[in-house]
Coordinates of C-alpha atoms in Angstrom, one line a residue:
M1 CA -13.6 -7.9 21.6
M2 CA -14.2 -7.4 17.9
S3 CA -17.3 -5.6 16.7
T4 CA -18.8 -7.6 13.9
G5 CA -20.7 -4.7 12.1
T6 CA -22.9 -5.4 9.1
R7 CA -21.5 -7.8 6.5
S8 CA -22.7 -9.8 3.6
A9 CA -23.4 -13.5 4.2
T10 CA -20.3 -14.6 2.3
C11 CA -16.8 -13.4 1.6
Q12 CA -13.9 -14.2 -0.6
F13 CA -10.3 -14.3 0.7
T14 CA -7.1 -14.5 -1.3
Q15 CA -3.4 -14.2 -0.5
P16 CA -0.1 -15.3 -2.1
R17 CA 0.2 -19.0 -2.1
D18 CA 3.8 -18.9 -1.0
I19 CA 5.0 -16.4 1.6
R20 CA 8.5 -16.6 3.0
M21 CA 9.1 -14.2 6.0
G22 CA 11.9 -13.4 8.3
G23 CA 15.6 -12.4 8.4
G24 CA 17.5 -14.1 5.6
A25 CA 14.3 -15.1 3.6
L26 CA 15.8 -13.5 0.5
G27 CA 18.2 -16.4 0.3
Q28 CA 15.2 -18.6 -0.6
I29 CA 14.4 -16.7 -3.9
G30 CA 16.0 -19.4 -6.1
S31 CA 13.9 -22.2 -4.7
V32 CA 10.7 -20.1 -4.7
V33 CA 11.1 -19.2 -8.4
T34 CA 12.3 -22.7 -9.5
A35 CA 9.1 -24.2 -7.9
L36 CA 7.0 -22.1 -10.3
H37 CA 8.6 -23.9 -13.3
V38 CA 9.7 -20.7 -15.0
R39 CA 13.2 -20.0 -16.3
R40 CA 13.5 -16.4 -17.5
P41 CA 12.2 -14.0 -14.8
L42 CA 12.3 -10.2 -15.3
V43 CA 13.6 -8.5 -12.1
V44 CA 11.8 -5.1 -11.9
T45 CA 13.4 -2.5 -9.6
D46 CA 14.8 1.0 -9.5
R47 CA 18.2 2.6 -9.7
F48 CA 18.4 3.1 -5.9
I49 CA 18.0 -0.6 -5.2
V50 CA 20.6 -1.3 -7.8
S51 CA 23.0 1.2 -6.0
T52 CA 22.6 -0.8 -2.7
G53 CA 23.7 -4.0 -4.3
V54 CA 20.5 -5.8 -3.5
A55 CA 19.5 -6.2 -7.1
E56 CA 22.8 -7.7 -8.0
R57 CA 22.4 -10.1 -5.0
V58 CA 19.0 -11.2 -6.3
I59 CA 20.3 -11.8 -9.8
G60 CA 23.2 -13.8 -8.4
L61 CA 20.9 -16.0 -6.3
L62 CA 18.6 -16.7 -9.3
E63 CA 21.6 -17.6 -11.5
K64 CA 22.9 -19.9 -8.8
A65 CA 19.6 -21.7 -9.0
G66 CA 20.1 -22.3 -12.7
L67 CA 17.7 -19.5 -13.9
Q68 CA 18.2 -16.9 -16.5
P69 CA 17.1 -13.6 -15.1
R70 CA 17.1 -10.2 -16.7
L71 CA 17.3 -6.9 -14.8
F72 CA 14.9 -4.0 -15.6
A73 CA 15.8 -1.0 -13.3
E74 CA 14.0 1.9 -14.9
T75 CA 11.0 2.1 -12.6
V76 CA 10.0 5.6 -11.3
P77 CA 8.3 6.8 -8.1
D78 CA 4.5 6.8 -8.4
P79 CA 4.7 4.8 -11.8
T80 CA 2.9 6.3 -14.8
T81 CA 1.4 4.8 -17.9
A82 CA 4.3 6.2 -19.9
S83 CA 6.9 4.6 -17.5
L84 CA 5.5 1.1 -18.2
D85 CA 6.3 1.0 -21.9
A86 CA 10.0 0.2 -21.6
G87 CA 9.3 -2.6 -19.0
V88 CA 6.6 -4.2 -21.1
A89 CA 8.9 -4.1 -24.1
A90 CA 11.7 -5.7 -22.1
A91 CA 9.5 -8.5 -20.9
K92 CA 8.4 -9.3 -24.4
E93 CA 11.8 -9.0 -26.0
Y94 CA 13.4 -11.3 -23.5
G95 CA 10.5 -13.8 -23.5
S96 CA 10.1 -13.4 -19.8
D97 CA 7.9 -16.0 -18.2
A98 CA 7.7 -14.4 -14.7
V99 CA 8.1 -11.0 -13.1
I100 CA 9.9 -10.3 -9.9
G101 CA 9.1 -7.0 -8.2
L102 CA 12.0 -5.8 -6.0
G103 CA 11.7 -2.6 -4.0
G104 CA 9.0 -0.4 -2.4
G105 CA 5.5 0.1 -3.5
S106 CA 6.4 1.7 -6.9
P107 CA 8.6 -1.1 -8.2
L108 CA 6.0 -3.7 -7.0
D109 CA 3.1 -1.8 -8.7
T110 CA 5.2 -1.5 -11.8
A111 CA 6.0 -5.2 -11.8
K112 CA 2.3 -6.1 -11.5
A113 CA 1.3 -3.8 -14.4
I114 CA 4.1 -5.3 -16.6
A115 CA 3.0 -8.8 -15.8
L116 CA -0.5 -8.1 -17.1
L117 CA 0.3 -5.9 -20.0
A118 CA 3.0 -8.2 -21.4
V119 CA 0.3 -10.9 -21.8
Q120 CA -3.0 -9.0 -22.4
G121 CA -1.7 -5.8 -24.0
G122 CA -3.8 -2.6 -24.2
Q123 CA -3.5 0.4 -21.9
M124 CA -3.7 0.5 -18.1
A125 CA -6.8 2.7 -18.4
D126 CA -8.5 -0.4 -19.8
Y127 CA -7.9 -2.2 -16.5
K128 CA -8.9 0.5 -13.8
A129 CA -11.7 0.2 -11.3
P130 CA -14.5 -0.8 -11.4
R131 CA -13.2 -3.5 -13.7
Q132 CA -12.1 -6.6 -11.9
N133 CA -9.1 -8.2 -13.6
T134 CA -9.0 -11.9 -13.5
G135 CA -7.4 -12.7 -16.9
P136 CA -4.0 -14.1 -17.7
A137 CA -0.8 -12.5 -16.5
L138 CA 2.8 -13.5 -15.9
P139 CA 3.4 -15.0 -12.4
I140 CA 4.5 -12.3 -10.0
I141 CA 7.0 -12.7 -7.2
A142 CA 7.2 -9.7 -4.8
I143 CA 10.1 -8.8 -2.7
P144 CA 9.4 -5.6 -0.6
T145 CA 12.2 -3.5 0.7
T146 CA 10.0 -1.2 2.8
A147 CA 7.4 -2.0 5.5
G148 CA 4.2 -0.3 4.5
S149 CA 2.6 -0.7 1.1
G150 CA 1.7 -4.4 1.6
S151 CA 1.7 -4.7 -2.2
E152 CA 3.5 -8.0 -1.9
A153 CA 0.2 -9.5 -0.7
T154 CA -2.5 -7.5 -2.6
Q155 CA -4.6 -7.8 -5.7
F156 CA -4.2 -4.2 -6.7
T157 CA -1.8 -2.0 -8.6
I158 CA -1.8 1.8 -8.7
I159 CA -0.7 3.6 -11.9
T160 CA -1.0 7.3 -12.8
D161 CA -2.4 8.2 -16.2
S162 CA 0.3 10.3 -17.8
A163 CA -2.3 12.3 -19.8
S164 CA -4.7 13.1 -17.0
D165 CA -2.7 12.8 -13.8
E166 CA -5.4 10.4 -12.5
K167 CA -4.0 7.9 -10.1
M168 CA -5.8 4.8 -11.3
L169 CA -6.7 1.9 -8.9
C170 CA -6.5 -1.3 -10.9
P171 CA -7.9 -4.3 -9.0
G172 CA -8.2 -8.1 -9.5
R173 CA -6.5 -11.4 -9.0
S174 CA -4.4 -10.8 -12.1
F175 CA -2.3 -8.5 -9.9
L176 CA -2.0 -10.9 -6.9
P177 CA 1.6 -12.2 -6.5
V178 CA 1.9 -16.0 -6.5
A179 CA 4.8 -15.6 -4.0
A180 CA 6.2 -13.0 -1.6
I181 CA 9.6 -12.9 0.1
V182 CA 9.4 -10.6 3.1
D183 CA 12.9 -10.2 4.6
Y184 CA 13.1 -7.5 7.3
E185 CA 16.9 -7.2 6.7
L186 CA 16.1 -5.4 3.5
T187 CA 14.4 -2.6 5.5
L188 CA 17.3 -1.9 8.0
T189 CA 18.6 1.1 5.9
M190 CA 15.3 2.9 5.6
P191 CA 15.6 6.5 6.8
P192 CA 13.3 7.8 9.5
R193 CA 11.0 9.8 7.1
L194 CA 10.4 6.7 5.0
T195 CA 10.0 4.5 8.1
A196 CA 7.3 6.9 9.4
D197 CA 5.5 7.2 6.1
T198 CA 5.4 3.5 5.3
G199 CA 4.5 2.7 8.9
I200 CA 1.5 5.0 8.9
D201 CA 0.6 3.6 5.5
A202 CA 0.4 0.1 7.0
L203 CA -1.6 1.4 9.9
T204 CA -4.0 3.1 7.5
H205 CA -4.5 -0.1 5.6
A206 CA -5.3 -2.0 8.8
V207 CA -7.7 0.6 10.2
E208 CA -9.5 1.2 6.9
A209 CA -9.8 -2.6 6.2
Y210 CA -11.3 -3.1 9.7
V211 CA -13.9 -0.3 9.4
S212 CA -14.6 -0.9 5.6
R213 CA -18.1 -1.8 4.6
K214 CA -16.5 -4.9 3.0
S215 CA -14.8 -6.1 6.2
N216 CA -14.9 -9.8 6.9
P217 CA -13.9 -12.0 9.9
L218 CA -10.7 -13.3 8.3
S219 CA -9.3 -9.8 7.5
D220 CA -10.5 -8.5 10.9
S221 CA -8.2 -10.6 12.9
L222 CA -5.2 -9.6 10.7
C223 CA -6.2 -5.9 11.0
L224 CA -6.2 -5.9 14.8
A225 CA -2.9 -7.9 15.0
A226 CA -1.3 -5.5 12.6
I227 CA -2.6 -2.4 14.5
A228 CA -1.3 -3.8 17.8
T229 CA 2.1 -4.5 16.4
I230 CA 2.4 -1.1 14.8
G231 CA 1.4 0.5 18.1
R232 CA 4.2 -1.3 19.9
Y233 CA 7.0 -1.0 17.3
L234 CA 6.5 2.0 14.9
H235 CA 8.0 4.6 17.3
R236 CA 11.0 2.2 17.9
A237 CA 11.7 1.7 14.2
Y238 CA 11.5 5.4 13.6
A239 CA 13.8 6.2 16.5
D240 CA 16.4 3.5 15.7
G241 CA 16.4 2.0 12.2
A242 CA 18.9 -0.7 13.4
D243 CA 16.4 -2.1 15.9
R244 CA 16.0 -5.5 14.3
E245 CA 13.1 -6.6 16.5
A246 CA 11.1 -3.5 15.5
R247 CA 12.0 -3.9 11.8
S248 CA 10.9 -7.5 11.8
A249 CA 7.7 -6.7 13.6
M250 CA 6.9 -3.8 11.1
T251 CA 7.4 -6.0 8.0
T252 CA 5.1 -8.6 9.5
A253 CA 2.4 -6.0 10.3
A254 CA 2.7 -4.5 6.8
T255 CA 2.1 -7.8 5.2
Q256 CA -0.8 -8.6 7.5
A257 CA -2.4 -5.3 6.7
G258 CA -1.8 -5.9 3.0
I259 CA -3.6 -9.2 3.0
A260 CA -6.4 -7.6 5.1
F261 CA -7.1 -4.7 2.8
S262 CA -6.7 -6.8 -0.3
N263 CA -9.7 -8.7 0.9
S264 CA -11.8 -6.0 2.5
S265 CA -10.7 -2.9 0.7
V266 CA -9.5 0.5 1.9
A267 CA -11.8 3.5 2.2
L268 CA -11.8 7.3 2.3
V269 CA -8.2 8.0 3.3
H270 CA -6.9 6.2 0.3
G271 CA -9.5 7.6 -2.0
M272 CA -8.4 11.1 -1.1
S273 CA -4.7 10.2 -0.9
R274 CA -4.2 9.0 -4.5
P275 CA -5.1 12.4 -6.1
I276 CA -2.7 14.2 -3.8
G277 CA 0.1 11.9 -5.0
A278 CA -0.8 12.3 -8.6
H279 CA -1.1 16.1 -8.7
F280 CA 1.5 17.1 -6.1
H281 CA 3.9 14.1 -6.2
V282 CA 3.6 13.4 -2.5
A283 CA 4.7 9.9 -1.5
H284 CA 1.6 7.7 -0.9
G285 CA 2.3 6.9 2.7
L286 CA 2.9 10.5 3.5
S287 CA -0.3 11.7 1.8
N288 CA -2.2 9.1 3.8
A289 CA -0.6 10.4 7.0
M290 CA -1.6 13.9 6.2
L291 CA -5.3 12.9 5.8
F292 CA -5.6 10.2 8.5
P293 CA -6.7 12.2 11.5
A294 CA -9.2 14.5 9.7
V295 CA -10.8 11.6 7.8
T296 CA -11.1 9.5 10.9
A297 CA -12.7 12.4 12.8
Y298 CA -15.2 12.7 9.9
S299 CA -16.0 9.0 9.9
V300 CA -15.8 7.9 13.5
D301 CA -19.5 8.4 14.6
A302 CA -20.6 6.1 11.7
A303 CA -18.7 3.0 13.1
T304 CA -17.8 4.0 16.7
P305 CA -17.5 0.4 18.0
R306 CA -15.1 -0.6 15.3
Y307 CA -12.9 2.5 15.5
A308 CA -12.9 1.9 19.3
D309 CA -11.5 -1.6 18.7
C310 CA -8.7 -0.1 16.6
S311 CA -8.0 2.4 19.3
R312 CA -7.7 -0.3 22.0
A313 CA -5.5 -2.5 19.8
F314 CA -3.0 0.3 19.1
G315 CA -3.0 1.3 22.8
F316 CA -4.6 4.7 22.5
A317 CA -7.4 3.5 24.8
G318 CA -7.4 1.0 27.6
A319 CA -9.1 -2.4 27.3
G320 CA -11.9 -1.4 29.6
S321 CA -12.8 2.0 28.0
D322 CA -16.2 2.6 26.6
D323 CA -16.6 2.7 22.8
R324 CA -17.2 6.4 22.5
S325 CA -14.2 7.5 24.6
A326 CA -12.0 4.9 22.9
A327 CA -13.0 6.1 19.4
R328 CA -12.3 9.7 20.4
A329 CA -8.9 8.6 21.7
L330 CA -8.1 7.2 18.3
V331 CA -8.6 10.6 16.6
E332 CA -6.5 12.3 19.3
G333 CA -3.9 9.5 19.1
L334 CA -3.6 9.7 15.4
T335 CA -3.1 13.5 15.6
Q336 CA -0.3 13.0 18.2
L337 CA 1.3 10.2 16.2
G338 CA 1.6 12.6 13.2
A339 CA 3.3 15.1 15.5
D340 CA 5.6 12.5 17.0
L341 CA 6.7 11.4 13.5
A342 CA 7.0 14.9 12.1
V343 CA 4.2 14.5 9.5
P344 CA 3.8 17.8 7.6
T345 CA 0.6 19.3 6.4
P346 CA 0.2 20.0 2.7
H347 CA 1.0 23.7 3.5
S348 CA 4.2 23.0 5.5
Y349 CA 5.2 20.4 2.9
G350 CA 5.4 23.3 0.4
I351 CA 2.2 22.9 -1.7
G352 CA 0.9 26.3 -2.7
E353 CA -2.6 27.2 -1.4
A354 CA -3.7 28.5 -4.7
D355 CA -2.7 25.3 -6.5
W356 CA -4.3 23.2 -3.7
T357 CA -7.6 25.1 -3.8
R358 CA -7.8 25.1 -7.6
L359 CA -7.4 21.3 -7.8
I360 CA -9.8 20.4 -4.9
P361 CA -12.8 19.9 -7.2
T362 CA -10.8 17.6 -9.5
M363 CA -9.3 15.7 -6.6
A364 CA -12.7 15.2 -5.0
E365 CA -14.1 13.8 -8.2
Q366 CA -11.1 11.5 -8.8
A367 CA -11.3 10.3 -5.2
L368 CA -15.0 9.3 -5.7
A369 CA -14.3 7.7 -9.0
S370 CA -11.7 5.4 -7.4
G371 CA -14.5 3.6 -5.5
S372 CA -12.7 3.6 -2.2
P373 CA -14.8 6.3 -0.5
G374 CA -17.9 4.0 -1.1
N375 CA -16.3 1.5 1.4
N376 CA -16.1 4.2 4.1
P377 CA -18.4 3.8 7.2
L378 CA -19.8 7.3 6.3
V379 CA -20.0 7.5 2.5
P380 CA -19.1 11.1 1.5
S381 CA -20.3 13.3 -1.3
A382 CA -17.9 15.3 -3.5
D383 CA -18.7 18.3 -1.4
D384 CA -17.8 16.4 1.8
I385 CA -14.5 15.4 0.3
A386 CA -13.7 18.9 -0.9
E387 CA -14.3 20.2 2.7
L388 CA -11.9 17.6 4.1
Y389 CA -9.2 18.7 1.7
V390 CA -9.8 22.3 2.9
R391 CA -9.5 21.2 6.6
T392 CA -6.4 19.1 5.9
Y393 CA -4.4 21.9 4.1
R394 CA -3.0 23.6 7.2

């Protein structure tokens, strides 16, 4: 039974207008792009995806459909403002009329940023939260090769300011893909570490969207469905990357969670996670995983019934358990999940304690400035966030 919590009287809900999902869905890329009445898409990816042959396959499918694609493969992990320049220049020089993001969260975020900057110009800092971006951008088609970020279905992009190391949240419908192709076969070669990190990322999206102060009935149902699926299949995908049923289920859950948090927002875990990625170059899903148990323990008493729903959906608590014990089981279960999937602490990951401690005040301020902590059931102060960073270190 869902807990309704306190919500505003109305809500808005958006998602890509064309989602193709399932094994072999990539083969439909030609018809998807042709239906948008564009001719010269820029395929935005990275060198790893090129090395696997997937980028070449996408180019071939587009050319077979009579389109004239161009490849841009210079994206970087955790894209920065400086890394966008070459992609924006490529889109303008080629006269691109659409952008196809191909890869994990970083290529998808890069594609979204290029799509806006190529039309509107300026710097990404001009578009960061709290600004809501609804102006013109090139159409975005998203093809994820991981099961976690949900970026294929969200109206956000995350770009790090090269000058300040601030990981900027840039929101608005300008960044929402018009189409997404979610083919689990593209995830079959993900290694265990990436499988774990992206899987916990998707779980964090679903839980935070469900307990968010901006939650709504449409996203709630997607959250609980995604949590239940992840509870059933994440360990299987981690243990055996060739498990096609598990891979298919995890891609579905990641997209469901992406649609959910795009409409009800993430909260404190994500607010604290972004600065860790910016300053210490920790992958986004992994930094979420590092924080998830401690932040949940901090927040749980402020939304016990909703955290209990999440616990029952995952399978940490039984259907007949009372809310308080189920919510406690969620905290304990997330801690055990981190152990099962070998999630390191910042200390065991290799981040020096002096550097971590020195940057805590900056990270706390950047977390607050992102706006995400304001969606948390228990809204923290900068001091609260600083204390959570201390608790998380070891």
